[in-house]
Amino acid sequence: MKPTAQSSWLFWSVVAFRCVGATVALTLLNALLPLGTPVLALAWFAVLGIVCASLASRSRLTSVGFCIALAVATSAPSLLLHLTNSTLSLAGLASLSVEGLSMHLASCGAVAALGALLTWLFWRARRAVTAEALALLAVAIALFSGHRDFNLDRPKILNTMAWRLGIDQLSMLVSVGAVLLVATVLYLCLASLATRPRADEVAVTRSSGKRQALLGTLAVAFVALLVFGIEKLLYTHYSIEQRGRVANGVGMRSENGVSPLTFQSALGSSSQPAALVRLEGDYNNNPFSPMMYLRETALSSFNGKEMVFAGKAFDTDIPVTKPRDNFTGKEDEGLSNRVPLVQSVYLLADHENAFALDYPVSIVQLKNPKPTRFKGSYRAYSVGPAYNLAELSKEQVGDPRWSPEVRAHFLEQHPDQRYRETAERLTQGIFNPVEKAQALARSLSETSIYTLTPRHEVKPGEDPVAPFLFGDHRGYCVHFAHAMVYLLRSLGIPARVGTGYLTDLSQAKDGHILLRMSDRHAWSEVYVTGIGWVPFDVQPEQVENHAETQVDAKMLEELMGILQPGEELLPHELTKDEKGVEEDSEIWLPDRRAVLATGALLLLSFVLLKLALRHGWRLPLSPRAKLRWAYISISSALCDIGVNRSEGETRLEFASRVRAAYLEPLARLSVAEAYAPGSTLSSDRLRNVVATVGSPLGGLPVWRRGLAAINPASVIKLLSGGGW
């Protein structure tokens, strides 16, 4: 039986779907493992194999015959080139380019053979559909299984795609997941609807095929809407969760009474690029070299369970400003051993708060050098630490200018007496407070075990630090910082938790530092008299697993090439009334008048084509042209209400099927004119036939006639070649 138009449409839809899937798969495979042969060439051969195998499956060719033909067709070109080159080598005329071409042809032939074989099995073996669907789902599961606990940078291909497209990794994961799910459902739907073009099978009838196509379309649309809703909810939930817990257990929240830290999981190691920092000048006085602390917030209030954000009322050195806002503070003249340092920060990920070196006194906005790459940019003016750590041991702690309330705030202790007992035991025989802080940091560094998954069982409301300090000593920076603060405060040493980034300057290049989410860090700080807040960070000597990775040097160089001399933005009040002062945009947007003119032109063209289809026969045409346009007028009206002539159906059969009395005279006259031109057609006869023609829309409700008037189906059919 000859395939119907419906079955042909489904057949070519499946073929197109497989071709697109093969192209995407080859592109991703080449990104993971370079194939050597150009992807475009491989994709063309894969498409050729899929199309040829699909057409062959509609014939009476057996599987054995197909395999023989496939082996000959895919191997013959490369073998022929190889033999030719071998023959030429005997005469000393062999060419490496010919040998290389034969190798590329062999690769293309292998891809074409694989695509053809899988396509043949798809059409001829029913279980192949299930196998391919399960394979696709297995790939999706393998792709996303490594992203648990917010490990957003694995596999590298998704991280690279997100980077190239300029979107965050969570959006990339959600989008890829949605596409894979919808693609799987669409694949299964098309595979179940498409008729198997085997010689021993009967094609579906037109009505059943149309009903199946409609049901399949509705099912795919429903699944797409369902997936969109679910993905939107997942993205909203996890984007909030991600900002609260970014990496190494250090989030970005800054609400009073809230902590951005988590104790249960450090969320794995994430190489997601966070920001590019450019030091505008040398910083040879860095006391922590080669490391450098970039503070974002500080937690100095104790809520009975953990350290939380207290706000500017106590932590006056923290700007707590959004990256897009300017900040102007006042330099503390009571602090010594500090040097001015300027940093230009270009954000590669969304940040709730601006961060800077130690003590920022000013933050101003910079012109974004590339909005498609950077989320924002600003310049921070800081007075950075320039003291000698070895010389701090004889200093005192606390600020004489503090009020009793402020001093009590920074000395609020944990009620568990074990912290005081542990601190006194570890600092026995030491009297200077700074030396005590150094001893505590040294002791915890020796006994602590760094791990991203401590897996402590802590009930709600219980102390999450106790299982670490009084238990197995397994934890990460959040545990170390809290334990240090509790121990320090129990000895009367004012302390708090600092959060932000800890970066290794040895991986910087020409003063440019690439920060990753894995560089986010929490540490303890002690206020040293006349110096300010000084980090006393625990550096565990035992490491179970960690987030330390090498900086992507290629990415760093790429970003450095984008940067230009930082240009500070003018205040909005100075530029809002000036002409010609506006933000540059790399996205071209058409003029509104051009859009309206284009839309009006398209609408006018649509109306004119509709009028031509409906009333073209009224023009003073030749009898033969008038006959043709009269038939088109009726057929186009039927097309707009969903009635079409099927492939292989004659005009007389079509007129009989739709039972349109006004169509049959035109159909008979058209057929007679087609087989015997000019013998039966005359102006008088044509006039009599056309006079009997009525509109197929006359008996329909007004709303259906309105829909038919705006339905573009007949116009599309006219532009695609007609076939009335």
XYZ file of N, CA, C and O in Angstrom, residues 133 137 180 375 400 615 665:
28
model
N 15.926 4.710 23.648
C 15.369 5.589 24.688
C 16.063 5.356 26.022
O 16.401 6.309 26.744
N 18.341 8.033 28.208
C 18.120 8.311 29.628
C 19.359 7.974 30.454
O 19.672 8.675 31.427
N 16.769 17.491 27.362
C 16.909 16.041 27.271
C 15.590 15.333 27.559
O 15.228 14.365 26.880
N 28.993 40.118 34.913
C 27.737 40.502 35.557
C 27.775 41.933 36.059
O 26.727 42.550 36.253
N 40.432 50.245 72.463
C 40.098 51.082 73.636
C 38.917 52.005 73.391
O 38.285 52.464 74.355
N -10.750 35.131 -4.360
C -11.467 35.854 -5.415
C -10.640 36.058 -6.686
O -11.015 36.876 -7.532
N -18.559 19.735 -10.020
C -18.516 20.222 -11.414
C -17.159 20.788 -11.800
O -16.665 20.536 -12.900
